[in-house]
Amino acid sequence: MTITAEEAHTSTASSDEATPLWWVRTIVSWLVLFACALILLALVVVPRVSGAQAYTVLTGSMQPALSPGALVVVRPTPAEDLAAGDVITFQPYSGDPSVVTHRINGIYYDMSGQQRIYTQGDANNVADNWALVPEQVRGSSGTRSHNWAGSTCSSPGIPGCWLSPRSLAG
């Protein structure tokens, strides 16, 4: 069986026609791409522009408020605005770039008048063994109560995220 050039052109032209199903798939694909771009914008660009920094929680020391894989958006916070109950991200050791996110247990002043910040993970039985100075604090997530101020969101294939509305709004 031989196919003429005219028959070949007719058969490919009919397969190139845009069916309603093709339009639905195309529109849904563009909407999913647009939604992913918005999520990326909200999680990366907006915090950066507003002076915030996003960190990923690696351990379970702040469970149930922050599970491993959660995203914490932290804004630089002046030392005078910190209070017991705030969730902060800090460098526990000078010169070491690693950071920890824990809740402030108490703020005290030593004999020389230097402010000292004591922290503890929500899931830990004992307080942390360091006394922080304000320069070690990278910032606060902007909330004191993880039960009402943050929202948890998760989807299949996307790690949970915990964002404080105050930290995003500025």
CSV table of C-alpha atoms in Angstrom, one decimal:
chain,number,residue,atom,x,y,z
A,1,MET,CA,0.0,0.0,0.0
A,2,THR,CA,1.4,3.3,-1.0
A,3,ILE,CA,0.4,6.7,0.4
A,4,THR,CA,0.4,9.7,-1.8
A,5,ALA,CA,1.8,13.0,-0.6
A,6,GLU,CA,-1.7,14.4,-0.5
A,7,GLU,CA,-3.0,11.6,1.8
A,8,ALA,CA,0.1,12.0,4.1
A,9,HIS,CA,-0.6,15.7,4.4
A,10,THR,CA,-4.3,15.1,5.2
A,11,SER,CA,-3.5,12.5,7.9
A,12,THR,CA,-0.9,14.8,9.7
A,13,ALA,CA,-3.1,17.8,9.4
A,14,SER,CA,-6.0,16.0,11.2
A,15,SER,CA,-3.7,14.9,14.0
A,16,ASP,CA,-2.4,18.5,14.5
A,17,GLU,CA,-5.9,19.9,15.1
A,18,ALA,CA,-6.5,21.3,18.6
A,19,THR,CA,-9.1,19.2,20.3
A,20,PRO,CA,-10.9,20.3,23.4
A,21,LEU,CA,-8.9,17.8,25.5
A,22,TRP,CA,-5.7,19.4,24.1
A,23,TRP,CA,-6.9,22.8,25.2
A,24,VAL,CA,-7.8,21.6,28.7
A,25,ARG,CA,-4.4,20.0,29.1
A,26,THR,CA,-2.6,23.1,27.9
A,27,ILE,CA,-4.5,25.4,30.1
A,28,VAL,CA,-4.0,23.2,33.2
A,29,SER,CA,-0.3,22.9,32.5
A,30,TRP,CA,0.1,26.7,32.3
A,31,LEU,CA,-1.9,27.2,35.5
A,32,VAL,CA,0.2,24.6,37.4
A,33,LEU,CA,3.4,26.3,36.1
A,34,PHE,CA,2.0,29.7,37.1
A,35,ALA,CA,1.1,28.4,40.6
A,36,CYS,CA,4.6,27.0,41.1
A,37,ALA,CA,6.1,30.3,40.1
A,38,LEU,CA,3.9,32.1,42.6
A,39,ILE,CA,4.9,29.7,45.4
A,40,LEU,CA,8.6,30.2,44.5
A,41,LEU,CA,8.1,34.0,44.6
A,42,ALA,CA,6.3,33.8,47.9
A,43,LEU,CA,8.9,31.5,49.5
A,44,VAL,CA,12.1,33.0,48.2
A,45,VAL,CA,11.8,36.4,46.6
A,46,VAL,CA,9.3,38.1,49.0
A,47,PRO,CA,11.3,37.2,52.2
A,48,ARG,CA,14.6,38.4,50.6
A,49,VAL,CA,13.2,41.7,49.4
A,50,SER,CA,11.7,42.3,52.9
A,51,GLY,CA,15.0,41.6,54.6
A,52,ALA,CA,14.0,38.2,55.9
A,53,GLN,CA,15.8,34.9,55.5
A,54,ALA,CA,14.3,31.5,55.0
A,55,TYR,CA,15.7,28.5,56.9
A,56,THR,CA,14.8,24.8,56.8
A,57,VAL,CA,14.3,22.9,60.1
A,58,LEU,CA,16.6,19.9,60.1
A,59,THR,CA,15.8,18.3,63.5
A,60,GLY,CA,12.8,17.6,65.7
A,61,SER,CA,13.8,19.8,68.6
A,62,MET,CA,10.9,22.2,68.0
A,63,GLN,CA,8.2,19.6,67.4
A,64,PRO,CA,5.2,19.8,67.3
A,65,ALA,CA,5.4,23.5,66.3
A,66,LEU,CA,8.2,22.9,63.7
A,67,SER,CA,8.8,19.5,62.1
A,68,PRO,CA,11.9,18.5,60.2
A,69,GLY,CA,11.6,19.9,56.7
A,70,ALA,CA,9.5,22.9,57.8
A,71,LEU,CA,10.4,26.3,56.4
A,72,VAL,CA,10.9,29.2,58.9
A,73,VAL,CA,11.0,32.8,57.7
A,74,VAL,CA,13.1,34.9,60.0
A,75,ARG,CA,13.3,38.7,60.1
A,76,PRO,CA,16.1,40.6,61.8
A,77,THR,CA,14.7,41.7,65.1
A,78,PRO,CA,16.3,44.3,67.5
A,79,ALA,CA,17.3,42.9,70.9
A,80,GLU,CA,14.8,45.1,72.7
A,81,ASP,CA,11.9,43.6,70.8
A,82,LEU,CA,12.8,40.0,71.8
A,83,ALA,CA,10.8,38.4,74.7
A,84,ALA,CA,10.4,35.1,76.4
A,85,GLY,CA,8.3,32.8,74.1
A,86,ASP,CA,9.7,34.2,70.8
A,87,VAL,CA,11.0,31.7,68.3
A,88,ILE,CA,14.4,32.9,67.2
A,89,THR,CA,17.1,31.6,64.8
A,90,PHE,CA,20.7,32.1,66.1
A,91,GLN,CA,24.3,31.1,65.8
A,92,PRO,CA,25.1,29.2,69.0
A,93,TYR,CA,28.9,29.5,68.5
A,94,SER,CA,30.8,32.5,67.2
A,95,GLY,CA,32.6,31.8,63.9
A,96,ASP,CA,30.5,28.7,63.2
A,97,PRO,CA,28.0,29.4,60.4
A,98,SER,CA,25.5,26.8,61.6
A,99,VAL,CA,22.2,28.1,63.1
A,100,VAL,CA,19.6,26.8,65.5
A,101,THR,CA,15.9,27.7,65.8
A,102,HIS,CA,14.6,27.5,69.3
A,103,ARG,CA,12.2,29.4,71.6
A,104,ILE,CA,13.5,32.0,74.1
A,105,ASN,CA,13.3,30.6,77.6
A,106,GLY,CA,14.3,33.8,79.3
A,107,ILE,CA,16.3,37.1,78.9
A,108,TYR,CA,18.5,38.2,81.8
A,109,TYR,CA,21.3,40.7,82.3
A,110,ASP,CA,24.7,39.7,83.8
A,111,MET,CA,26.7,41.7,86.4
A,112,SER,CA,28.2,43.8,83.6
A,113,GLY,CA,24.8,44.7,82.2
A,114,GLN,CA,25.2,42.5,79.1
A,115,GLN,CA,21.9,41.0,77.9
A,116,ARG,CA,21.9,37.2,77.9
A,117,ILE,CA,19.3,35.1,76.0
A,118,TYR,CA,18.5,31.6,77.1
A,119,THR,CA,16.7,29.2,74.7
A,120,GLN,CA,15.2,25.7,74.6
A,121,GLY,CA,13.7,23.6,71.9
A,122,ASP,CA,10.0,22.8,72.5
A,123,ALA,CA,10.6,19.0,72.3
A,124,ASN,CA,13.7,19.2,74.6
A,125,ASN,CA,13.5,18.4,78.3
A,126,VAL,CA,16.3,20.8,79.3
A,127,ALA,CA,17.3,24.3,78.3
A,128,ASP,CA,20.2,24.8,75.9
A,129,ASN,CA,23.6,25.1,77.6
A,130,TRP,CA,24.5,28.4,76.0
A,131,ALA,CA,23.8,32.0,77.0
A,132,LEU,CA,23.5,34.1,73.8
A,133,VAL,CA,24.3,37.7,73.3
A,134,PRO,CA,22.1,39.7,71.0
A,135,GLU,CA,24.7,39.7,68.2
A,136,GLN,CA,24.3,35.9,67.8
A,137,VAL,CA,20.6,36.2,67.0
A,138,ARG,CA,19.8,36.2,63.3
A,139,GLY,CA,16.2,37.1,63.9
A,140,SER,CA,12.7,36.1,65.0
A,141,SER,CA,9.9,34.3,63.2
A,142,GLY,CA,7.6,37.1,64.5
A,143,THR,CA,5.4,34.9,66.7
A,144,ARG,CA,5.2,33.9,70.3
A,145,SER,CA,2.4,31.3,70.0
A,146,HIS,CA,2.9,28.6,67.4
A,147,ASN,CA,-0.7,27.4,67.9
A,148,TRP,CA,-2.4,30.4,66.3
A,149,ALA,CA,0.1,32.6,64.5
A,150,GLY,CA,1.6,30.2,62.1
A,151,SER,CA,0.0,28.0,59.6
A,152,THR,CA,1.1,24.6,58.5
A,153,CYS,CA,0.7,23.6,54.8
A,154,SER,CA,1.6,20.4,53.2
A,155,SER,CA,1.0,18.7,49.9
A,156,PRO,CA,2.1,15.4,48.4
A,157,GLY,CA,5.7,15.8,47.5
A,158,ILE,CA,6.1,19.2,49.1
A,159,PRO,CA,7.7,19.4,52.6
A,160,GLY,CA,5.6,21.1,55.2
A,161,CYS,CA,6.0,24.8,55.6
A,162,TRP,CA,5.4,27.0,58.6
A,163,LEU,CA,5.1,30.7,57.9
A,164,SER,CA,4.3,33.5,60.3
A,165,PRO,CA,2.0,36.0,58.7
A,166,ARG,CA,3.7,38.8,60.6
A,167,SER,CA,7.1,37.7,59.2
A,168,LEU,CA,5.9,37.9,55.7
A,169,ALA,CA,3.8,41.1,56.1
A,170,GLY,CA,6.6,43.1,57.5
